[in-house]
């Protein structure tokens, strides 16, 4: 049995008031379209078909090889959009699942239920509905007395009585492929809007006395459709809770899930505690027993076990175990902090490795540098790695002591056990176990003391 999915993504998304195609707007870090494609993977392994139109080039570029794209030009409605898949799929599949790409919260499980319902339906189609008090402009489901579906009535043509109907059309259908293509051609142009509505296909089946089944969903959240940015934010909040719930069920603690922003794909080990107002994005892996946040942003970063990260920003970094950071520390691309590193407030590390047990407590910039184990970086130390044209490397040995406010002018090497005095400007390499000092202050004149009363 072959099942193929068709995603309708050609519409302009006028109500989004956006220059970007609607289906590429992100939800928890991934475009809307990604979520739909992902959910469909649990019901079919066939390459899906994406119907593109508005912003076709951008959507196609995003989709790449993951689906076949067909251009719908002009966009004459959802029925017309589904019809565009015929040339690719006629005779090639047993079932076609058509779904709107602006329904990103539908789960794989729901698509499976839809397929199962259609497999046991003697008629040609089954659709997904939801029962909800807030109709949100969705089409209403009119049932026959025998319980099968009679019609989908769009809100703007619905009678006052039909508007009271609580069962709504979600926008996901499973068709017998052989029947679908012929039926799509029989859809009449809607006289008011000049469009071909996929929803009218229900009446075509009914006219031919073929039963239409429905899977009734009761989770309105899952059926949030995105027409405006208000819906987008509602979907984002719902998806965020879904993601957070999953982490919590896997052993991650969250003090306040409502203010914890974790994108899809992030992995977190058990007994890690995420404090409020924390953002964990991109390709990030966090190990066990860490305390992250509050007020922390982590992106594309790997964190080991037993770390504490308070009010800090980490991007493209690696932390090993028992690292202590913040508040107000910043790690940039290529920062690698080995185990037991302590990095206090207002430090910045970029393209550098801090070996085991390095301490840098206050106000430092470390760039293009390797620091040996147990070395102490005094307050205000700066690696002067950029001469206006090129970046230069700094190497600091093990057990070194860099005095407060040292300027390390790269390229530069300091041996194991080297020491620098406070305020030193180091321009030449320092051999191991050697102390260098900068220009000490000297007395220049007597001054008048100001005594405060
Ligand atoms: C549609 C349904 C409505 C349902 C609602 C649920 C129809 C006529 N109405 O209304 O019954 O309750 O979804 O979400 O189907 N698209 C194309 N080509 C087009 C037009 C649309 O690909 O020519 C795509 C859009 O990009 C979108 C999807 O089809 O992803 C749905 O279109 P939209 O205009 O959002 O339909 P709704 O008004 O939401
Ligand atoms: Ca819609």
Short mmCIF file of C-alpha atoms in Angstrom, two decimals, residues 2-427:
data_model
loop_
_atom_site.label_atom_id
_atom_site.label_comp_id
_atom_site.label_asym_id
_atom_site.label_seq_id
_atom_site.Cartn_x
_atom_site.Cartn_y
_atom_site.Cartn_z
CA UNK A 2 1.46 3.29 -1.09
CA UNK A 3 0.57 6.57 0.64
CA UNK A 4 1.75 9.96 -0.65
CA UNK A 5 1.31 13.32 1.00
CA UNK A 6 0.47 16.53 -0.81
CA UNK A 7 1.06 19.79 1.09
CA UNK A 8 -0.71 22.91 -0.09
CA UNK A 9 1.66 25.82 0.35
CA UNK A 10 1.00 28.13 -2.61
CA UNK A 11 -1.30 30.66 -0.98
CA UNK A 12 -0.14 34.19 -0.44
CA UNK A 13 -0.83 34.27 3.26
CA UNK A 14 -2.19 37.80 2.83
CA UNK A 15 -3.38 37.92 6.43
CA UNK A 16 0.22 37.48 7.68
CA UNK A 17 1.13 40.90 6.19
CA UNK A 18 4.58 39.60 5.37
CA UNK A 19 7.14 39.72 2.57
CA UNK A 20 8.07 36.10 3.34
CA UNK A 21 6.09 33.04 2.29
CA UNK A 22 3.75 32.09 5.12
CA UNK A 23 4.95 28.49 5.36
CA UNK A 24 8.54 29.60 6.00
CA UNK A 25 7.70 31.57 9.13
CA UNK A 26 9.44 29.82 12.02
CA UNK A 27 7.86 28.01 14.95
CA UNK A 28 10.21 26.99 17.76
CA UNK A 29 13.17 27.35 15.42
CA UNK A 30 11.93 25.55 12.29
CA UNK A 31 9.72 26.76 9.45
CA UNK A 32 6.04 25.86 9.63
CA UNK A 33 6.54 23.65 6.59
CA UNK A 34 9.24 21.63 8.36
CA UNK A 35 6.81 20.68 11.12
CA UNK A 36 4.24 19.41 8.63
CA UNK A 37 6.82 17.44 6.64
CA UNK A 38 8.14 15.96 9.89
CA UNK A 39 4.71 14.84 11.11
CA UNK A 40 3.93 13.24 7.74
CA UNK A 41 7.03 11.07 8.02
CA UNK A 42 5.23 8.87 10.52
CA UNK A 43 2.54 8.01 7.98
CA UNK A 44 4.48 7.72 4.72
CA UNK A 45 8.05 7.25 3.55
CA UNK A 46 7.20 8.32 -0.02
CA UNK A 47 8.57 11.66 -1.14
CA UNK A 48 5.87 14.24 -0.46
CA UNK A 49 4.63 16.76 -3.01
CA UNK A 50 4.60 20.44 -2.05
CA UNK A 51 2.38 22.78 -4.07
CA UNK A 52 4.18 26.12 -4.32
CA UNK A 53 3.08 29.48 -5.69
CA UNK A 54 3.66 32.64 -3.73
CA UNK A 55 7.35 32.82 -2.86
CA UNK A 56 7.85 29.61 -4.87
CA UNK A 57 11.59 30.07 -5.30
CA UNK A 58 12.22 30.52 -1.59
CA UNK A 59 9.99 27.59 -0.64
CA UNK A 60 11.62 25.35 -3.26
CA UNK A 61 15.05 26.32 -2.01
CA UNK A 62 14.07 25.42 1.52
CA UNK A 63 12.46 22.11 0.52
CA UNK A 64 15.48 21.01 -1.56
CA UNK A 65 15.45 17.26 -2.11
CA UNK A 66 13.11 16.49 0.76
CA UNK A 67 10.00 16.82 -1.46
CA UNK A 68 8.91 17.33 -5.07
CA UNK A 69 7.60 20.83 -5.70
CA UNK A 70 4.91 21.66 -8.24
CA UNK A 71 4.10 25.23 -9.19
CA UNK A 72 0.48 26.38 -8.95
CA UNK A 73 0.15 29.44 -11.17
CA UNK A 74 -2.19 31.26 -10.83
CA UNK A 75 -3.47 30.24 -7.37
CA UNK A 76 -7.11 29.43 -7.86
CA UNK A 77 -7.93 27.86 -4.52
CA UNK A 78 -7.28 24.72 -2.49
CA UNK A 79 -9.07 22.40 -4.98
CA UNK A 80 -7.04 23.79 -7.85
CA UNK A 81 -3.88 23.43 -5.74
CA UNK A 82 -4.51 19.73 -5.04
CA UNK A 83 -5.10 19.19 -8.76
CA UNK A 84 -1.50 20.21 -9.50
CA UNK A 85 -0.23 16.98 -7.94
CA UNK A 86 -2.05 14.83 -10.51
CA UNK A 87 0.70 14.83 -13.16
CA UNK A 88 3.20 13.50 -10.60
CA UNK A 89 1.01 11.04 -8.74
CA UNK A 90 -1.70 9.64 -11.04
CA UNK A 91 -1.37 5.86 -11.12
CA UNK A 92 1.60 5.95 -8.72
CA UNK A 93 0.00 5.76 -5.28
CA UNK A 94 -2.95 4.13 -3.52
CA UNK A 95 -3.78 6.88 -1.03
CA UNK A 96 -3.21 10.61 -1.12
CA UNK A 97 -3.12 12.64 2.08
CA UNK A 98 -3.77 16.31 1.32
CA UNK A 99 -2.95 18.72 4.10
CA UNK A 100 -2.61 22.49 4.38
CA UNK A 101 0.92 23.60 5.16
CA UNK A 102 -0.44 26.21 7.57
CA UNK A 103 -1.49 23.53 10.11
CA UNK A 104 1.91 22.87 11.70
CA UNK A 105 0.81 21.34 15.01
CA UNK A 106 -0.86 18.25 13.57
CA UNK A 107 0.92 15.18 14.89
CA UNK A 108 2.09 12.11 13.03
CA UNK A 109 -0.28 10.10 15.21
CA UNK A 110 -3.23 12.13 13.91
CA UNK A 111 -2.28 11.55 10.27
CA UNK A 112 -2.00 7.83 11.04
CA UNK A 113 -5.53 7.83 12.49
CA UNK A 114 -6.77 9.59 9.36
CA UNK A 115 -5.16 6.98 7.13
CA UNK A 116 -6.54 4.10 9.21
CA UNK A 117 -10.04 5.58 9.01
CA UNK A 118 -9.81 5.85 5.24
CA UNK A 119 -8.46 2.30 4.89
CA UNK A 120 -11.62 0.96 6.47
CA UNK A 121 -13.89 3.39 4.63
CA UNK A 122 -15.78 1.99 1.65
CA UNK A 123 -16.07 5.56 0.36
CA UNK A 124 -13.34 7.59 -1.31
CA UNK A 125 -12.35 10.03 1.41
CA UNK A 126 -11.96 10.71 5.11
CA UNK A 127 -11.23 14.02 6.69
CA UNK A 128 -10.07 15.43 9.99
CA UNK A 129 -12.43 17.54 12.05
CA UNK A 130 -12.30 19.18 15.43
CA UNK A 131 -15.05 20.07 17.86
CA UNK A 132 -14.48 23.49 19.37
CA UNK A 133 -16.39 26.46 20.74
CA UNK A 134 -14.29 29.03 18.92
CA UNK A 135 -14.85 28.50 15.17
CA UNK A 136 -11.94 30.74 14.05
CA UNK A 137 -13.40 31.08 10.59
CA UNK A 138 -13.01 27.36 9.84
CA UNK A 139 -15.43 25.55 7.51
CA UNK A 140 -18.37 23.88 9.33
CA UNK A 141 -19.04 20.16 9.03
CA UNK A 142 -22.61 19.29 8.12
CA UNK A 143 -23.51 15.70 8.98
CA UNK A 144 -26.21 13.44 7.52
CA UNK A 145 -28.61 11.63 9.79
CA UNK A 146 -26.59 8.41 9.38
CA UNK A 147 -23.57 10.25 10.83
CA UNK A 148 -21.51 10.43 7.64
CA UNK A 149 -20.34 13.83 6.41
CA UNK A 150 -22.72 15.68 4.11
CA UNK A 151 -20.81 18.86 3.33
CA UNK A 152 -18.21 21.40 4.43
CA UNK A 153 -19.68 24.87 4.47
CA UNK A 154 -17.25 27.78 4.46
CA UNK A 155 -18.03 30.37 7.09
CA UNK A 156 -18.84 33.23 4.77
CA UNK A 157 -21.62 31.26 3.01
CA UNK A 158 -22.90 29.48 6.13
CA UNK A 159 -26.43 30.16 7.34
CA UNK A 160 -26.89 31.45 10.89
CA UNK A 161 -27.87 27.91 11.89
CA UNK A 162 -24.80 26.35 10.22
CA UNK A 163 -22.57 28.87 11.95
CA UNK A 164 -23.64 27.35 15.26
CA UNK A 165 -22.11 24.01 14.26
CA UNK A 166 -19.19 23.18 16.56
CA UNK A 167 -17.54 20.60 14.32
CA UNK A 168 -14.96 22.25 12.09
CA UNK A 169 -12.90 21.34 9.04
CA UNK A 170 -9.23 21.12 10.05
CA UNK A 171 -7.76 20.88 6.57
CA UNK A 172 -6.36 17.35 6.34
CA UNK A 173 -7.89 14.71 4.07
CA UNK A 174 -7.10 11.16 3.03
CA UNK A 175 -8.30 10.10 -0.44
CA UNK A 176 -8.48 6.97 -2.51
CA UNK A 177 -6.06 8.12 -5.20
CA UNK A 178 -7.98 6.62 -8.14
CA UNK A 179 -11.10 8.54 -7.22
CA UNK A 180 -9.41 11.82 -6.30
CA UNK A 181 -8.12 12.98 -9.68
CA UNK A 182 -11.46 12.62 -11.46
CA UNK A 183 -13.35 14.25 -8.60
CA UNK A 184 -11.01 17.25 -8.51
CA UNK A 185 -11.92 18.00 -12.13
CA UNK A 186 -15.60 18.03 -11.18
CA UNK A 187 -15.21 20.84 -8.59
CA UNK A 188 -17.00 23.94 -9.85
CA UNK A 189 -15.53 27.39 -9.59
CA UNK A 190 -16.98 29.13 -6.56
CA UNK A 191 -19.14 31.91 -8.02
CA UNK A 192 -18.40 34.40 -5.23
CA UNK A 193 -14.63 34.00 -4.88
CA UNK A 194 -13.73 32.66 -8.31
CA UNK A 195 -11.78 29.80 -6.66
CA UNK A 196 -11.97 26.01 -6.72
CA UNK A 197 -12.52 24.82 -3.15
CA UNK A 198 -11.17 21.44 -2.12
CA UNK A 199 -13.90 21.36 0.48
CA UNK A 200 -16.51 21.01 -2.31
CA UNK A 201 -15.15 17.55 -3.07
CA UNK A 202 -17.23 16.24 -0.16
CA UNK A 203 -20.46 17.05 -1.98
CA UNK A 204 -19.19 15.30 -5.11
CA UNK A 205 -18.72 12.07 -3.14
CA UNK A 206 -22.11 12.54 -1.48
CA UNK A 207 -23.82 13.06 -4.87
CA UNK A 208 -22.39 9.73 -6.01
CA UNK A 209 -23.71 8.11 -2.82
CA UNK A 210 -20.21 7.39 -1.53
CA UNK A 211 -19.75 7.71 2.25
CA UNK A 212 -17.39 10.37 3.61
CA UNK A 213 -15.90 9.58 7.04
CA UNK A 214 -14.40 11.93 9.59
CA UNK A 215 -11.86 11.53 12.36
CA UNK A 216 -13.08 13.83 15.11
CA UNK A 217 -10.33 15.42 17.10
CA UNK A 218 -10.94 17.02 20.47
CA UNK A 219 -7.59 18.75 20.90
CA UNK A 220 -8.17 22.18 19.50
CA UNK A 221 -4.56 23.15 20.17
CA UNK A 222 -3.31 20.61 17.65
CA UNK A 223 -5.56 22.09 15.01
CA UNK A 224 -4.44 25.70 15.34
CA UNK A 225 -4.20 26.95 11.76
CA UNK A 226 -2.02 29.90 10.98
CA UNK A 227 -3.61 32.73 9.05
CA UNK A 228 -2.31 35.70 11.08
CA UNK A 229 0.64 36.42 13.32
CA UNK A 230 -1.67 36.13 16.30
CA UNK A 231 -2.26 32.50 15.37
CA UNK A 232 1.49 32.12 14.84
CA UNK A 233 2.20 33.19 18.40
CA UNK A 234 -0.55 30.90 19.74
CA UNK A 235 0.95 27.98 17.83
CA UNK A 236 4.41 28.88 19.07
CA UNK A 237 3.21 28.87 22.68
CA UNK A 238 1.42 25.54 22.21
CA UNK A 239 4.41 23.92 20.55
CA UNK A 240 6.73 25.28 23.22
CA UNK A 241 4.62 23.63 25.91
CA UNK A 242 4.63 20.38 23.92
CA UNK A 243 8.45 20.47 23.67
CA UNK A 244 8.90 21.42 27.34
CA UNK A 245 6.52 18.73 28.49
CA UNK A 246 8.50 16.12 26.64
CA UNK A 247 11.75 17.27 28.26
CA UNK A 248 10.14 17.26 31.70
CA UNK A 249 8.79 13.75 31.15
CA UNK A 250 12.36 12.75 30.22
CA UNK A 251 13.73 14.01 33.56
CA UNK A 252 14.54 17.67 32.96
CA UNK A 253 13.29 20.13 35.61
CA UNK A 254 11.86 23.50 34.63
CA UNK A 255 10.99 26.04 37.23
CA UNK A 256 8.71 27.88 34.83
CA UNK A 257 7.98 26.13 31.51
CA UNK A 258 6.04 29.16 30.29
CA UNK A 259 9.22 31.23 30.21
CA UNK A 260 11.52 28.48 28.96
CA UNK A 261 12.14 28.64 25.21
CA UNK A 262 13.59 25.46 23.77
CA UNK A 263 13.68 24.84 20.05
CA UNK A 264 12.92 21.53 18.40
CA UNK A 265 15.91 19.21 18.17
CA UNK A 266 17.61 20.34 21.39
CA UNK A 267 18.66 17.43 23.62
CA UNK A 268 18.92 17.71 27.41
CA UNK A 269 20.06 15.08 29.91
CA UNK A 270 18.21 14.10 33.08
CA UNK A 271 18.36 16.05 36.34
CA UNK A 272 19.33 19.20 34.50
CA UNK A 273 17.42 22.19 35.84
CA UNK A 274 16.35 24.95 33.48
CA UNK A 275 15.60 28.23 35.21
CA UNK A 276 13.21 30.88 33.87
CA UNK A 277 13.79 33.11 30.86
CA UNK A 278 16.21 30.71 29.24
CA UNK A 279 16.50 30.22 25.46
CA UNK A 280 18.06 27.04 24.13
CA UNK A 281 18.34 27.06 20.37
CA UNK A 282 19.69 25.30 17.32
CA UNK A 283 21.87 22.27 17.42
CA UNK A 284 22.43 22.18 21.17
CA UNK A 285 23.19 19.25 23.42
CA UNK A 286 23.14 19.63 27.20
CA UNK A 287 24.20 16.82 29.51
CA UNK A 288 23.02 15.81 32.99
CA UNK A 289 22.76 17.62 36.36
CA UNK A 290 23.39 21.10 34.96
CA UNK A 291 21.76 24.25 36.24
CA UNK A 292 21.03 26.57 33.31
CA UNK A 293 19.78 30.13 33.77
CA UNK A 294 17.93 32.18 34.72
CA UNK A 295 18.32 34.65 31.84
CA UNK A 296 20.54 32.56 29.60
CA UNK A 297 20.78 32.14 25.83
CA UNK A 298 22.43 29.01 24.44
CA UNK A 299 22.73 28.35 20.71
CA UNK A 300 24.53 25.61 18.77
CA UNK A 301 26.48 24.60 21.87
CA UNK A 302 27.48 21.43 23.67
CA UNK A 303 27.41 21.40 27.47
CA UNK A 304 28.74 18.45 29.49
CA UNK A 305 27.54 17.45 32.97
CA UNK A 306 27.36 19.28 36.31
CA UNK A 307 27.80 22.79 34.87
CA UNK A 308 26.28 26.00 36.26
CA UNK A 309 25.50 28.71 33.74
CA UNK A 310 23.95 31.88 35.10
CA UNK A 311 22.69 34.81 33.01
CA UNK A 312 25.08 34.20 30.14
CA UNK A 313 25.12 33.97 26.33
CA UNK A 314 26.75 30.95 24.66
CA UNK A 315 26.97 30.52 20.89
CA UNK A 316 28.87 27.85 19.00
CA UNK A 317 30.74 26.81 22.15
CA UNK A 318 31.74 23.60 23.91
CA UNK A 319 31.76 23.15 27.70
CA UNK A 320 33.05 20.01 29.34
CA UNK A 321 32.08 18.99 32.89
CA UNK A 322 31.73 21.05 36.07
CA UNK A 323 32.17 24.40 34.34
CA UNK A 324 30.97 27.39 36.30
CA UNK A 325 29.93 30.46 34.27
CA UNK A 326 28.48 33.86 34.83
CA UNK A 327 26.70 35.97 35.59
CA UNK A 328 27.12 37.89 32.32
CA UNK A 329 29.67 35.72 30.55
CA UNK A 330 29.76 35.42 26.80
CA UNK A 331 31.08 32.52 24.75
CA UNK A 332 31.37 32.91 21.01
CA UNK A 333 32.14 30.52 18.17
CA UNK A 334 34.97 28.14 18.90
CA UNK A 335 35.13 28.72 22.65
CA UNK A 336 36.08 25.45 24.34
CA UNK A 337 36.03 25.33 28.13
CA UNK A 338 37.42 22.11 29.55
CA UNK A 339 36.38 20.62 32.87
CA UNK A 340 36.40 22.67 36.09
CA UNK A 341 36.89 26.00 34.29
CA UNK A 342 35.54 28.98 36.22
CA UNK A 343 34.47 31.98 34.15
CA UNK A 344 32.94 34.79 36.13
CA UNK A 345 31.30 38.05 35.16
CA UNK A 346 31.82 40.08 31.99
CA UNK A 347 34.23 37.74 30.26
CA UNK A 348 34.23 37.02 26.53
CA UNK A 349 35.89 34.01 24.93
CA UNK A 350 36.13 33.39 21.18
CA UNK A 351 38.04 30.74 19.19
CA UNK A 352 39.98 29.72 22.28
CA UNK A 353 40.57 26.71 24.49
CA UNK A 354 40.69 27.05 28.26
CA UNK A 355 42.20 23.88 29.67
CA UNK A 356 41.16 22.15 32.91
CA UNK A 357 40.74 24.37 35.92
CA UNK A 358 41.49 27.74 34.28
CA UNK A 359 40.05 30.62 36.29
CA UNK A 360 39.05 33.88 34.71
CA UNK A 361 36.88 35.69 37.16
CA UNK A 362 36.29 39.19 35.85
CA UNK A 363 36.20 41.46 32.79
CA UNK A 364 38.44 39.65 30.29
CA UNK A 365 38.61 39.18 26.54
CA UNK A 366 40.26 36.00 25.32
CA UNK A 367 40.45 35.47 21.55
CA UNK A 368 42.45 33.02 19.39
CA UNK A 369 44.13 31.73 22.52
CA UNK A 370 45.07 28.49 24.23
CA UNK A 371 45.37 28.68 28.02
CA UNK A 372 47.08 25.84 29.90
CA UNK A 373 45.55 24.03 32.85
CA UNK A 374 45.07 25.81 36.21
CA UNK A 375 46.22 29.19 34.90
CA UNK A 376 44.70 32.23 36.55
CA UNK A 377 43.56 35.09 34.32
CA UNK A 378 43.43 38.30 36.37
CA UNK A 379 40.63 40.86 36.16
CA UNK A 380 40.68 42.93 33.00
CA UNK A 381 43.14 40.77 31.04
CA UNK A 382 42.89 41.34 27.28
CA UNK A 383 44.39 39.33 24.49
CA UNK A 384 45.09 41.98 21.85
CA UNK A 385 44.60 39.52 18.99
CA UNK A 386 43.75 41.88 16.15
CA UNK A 387 46.15 44.42 14.67
CA UNK A 388 43.55 45.94 12.37
CA UNK A 389 44.30 43.50 9.56
CA UNK A 390 44.90 40.03 10.94
CA UNK A 391 44.05 37.92 13.95
CA UNK A 392 47.08 36.58 15.83
CA UNK A 393 47.32 33.68 18.30
CA UNK A 394 48.25 33.70 21.97
CA UNK A 395 49.53 30.72 23.92
CA UNK A 396 49.65 30.73 27.72
CA UNK A 397 51.19 27.79 29.53
CA UNK A 398 50.01 25.82 32.56
CA UNK A 399 49.95 27.21 36.11
CA UNK A 400 50.60 30.73 34.82
CA UNK A 401 49.37 33.84 36.60
CA UNK A 402 48.26 36.79 34.50
CA UNK A 403 48.03 39.93 36.64
CA UNK A 404 45.06 42.25 36.55
CA UNK A 405 44.71 44.43 33.47
CA UNK A 406 47.47 42.73 31.48
CA UNK A 407 47.52 43.45 27.74
CA UNK A 408 48.81 40.40 25.86
CA UNK A 409 49.80 41.68 22.43
CA UNK A 410 49.60 38.76 19.98
CA UNK A 411 51.27 36.86 18.48
CA UNK A 412 52.58 35.87 21.87
CA UNK A 413 53.68 32.88 23.93
CA UNK A 414 53.94 32.68 27.71
CA UNK A 415 55.60 29.59 29.15
CA UNK A 416 54.35 27.35 31.97
CA UNK A 417 54.42 29.12 35.32
CA UNK A 418 54.93 32.58 33.74
CA UNK A 419 53.65 35.58 35.71
CA UNK A 420 52.77 39.12 34.69
CA UNK A 421 52.45 42.15 36.97
CA UNK A 422 49.27 44.21 37.11
CA UNK A 423 48.89 46.48 34.10
CA UNK A 424 51.70 44.83 32.12
CA UNK A 425 51.72 45.38 28.36
CA UNK A 426 53.38 42.20 27.10
CA UNK A 427 54.71 42.37 23.56
#
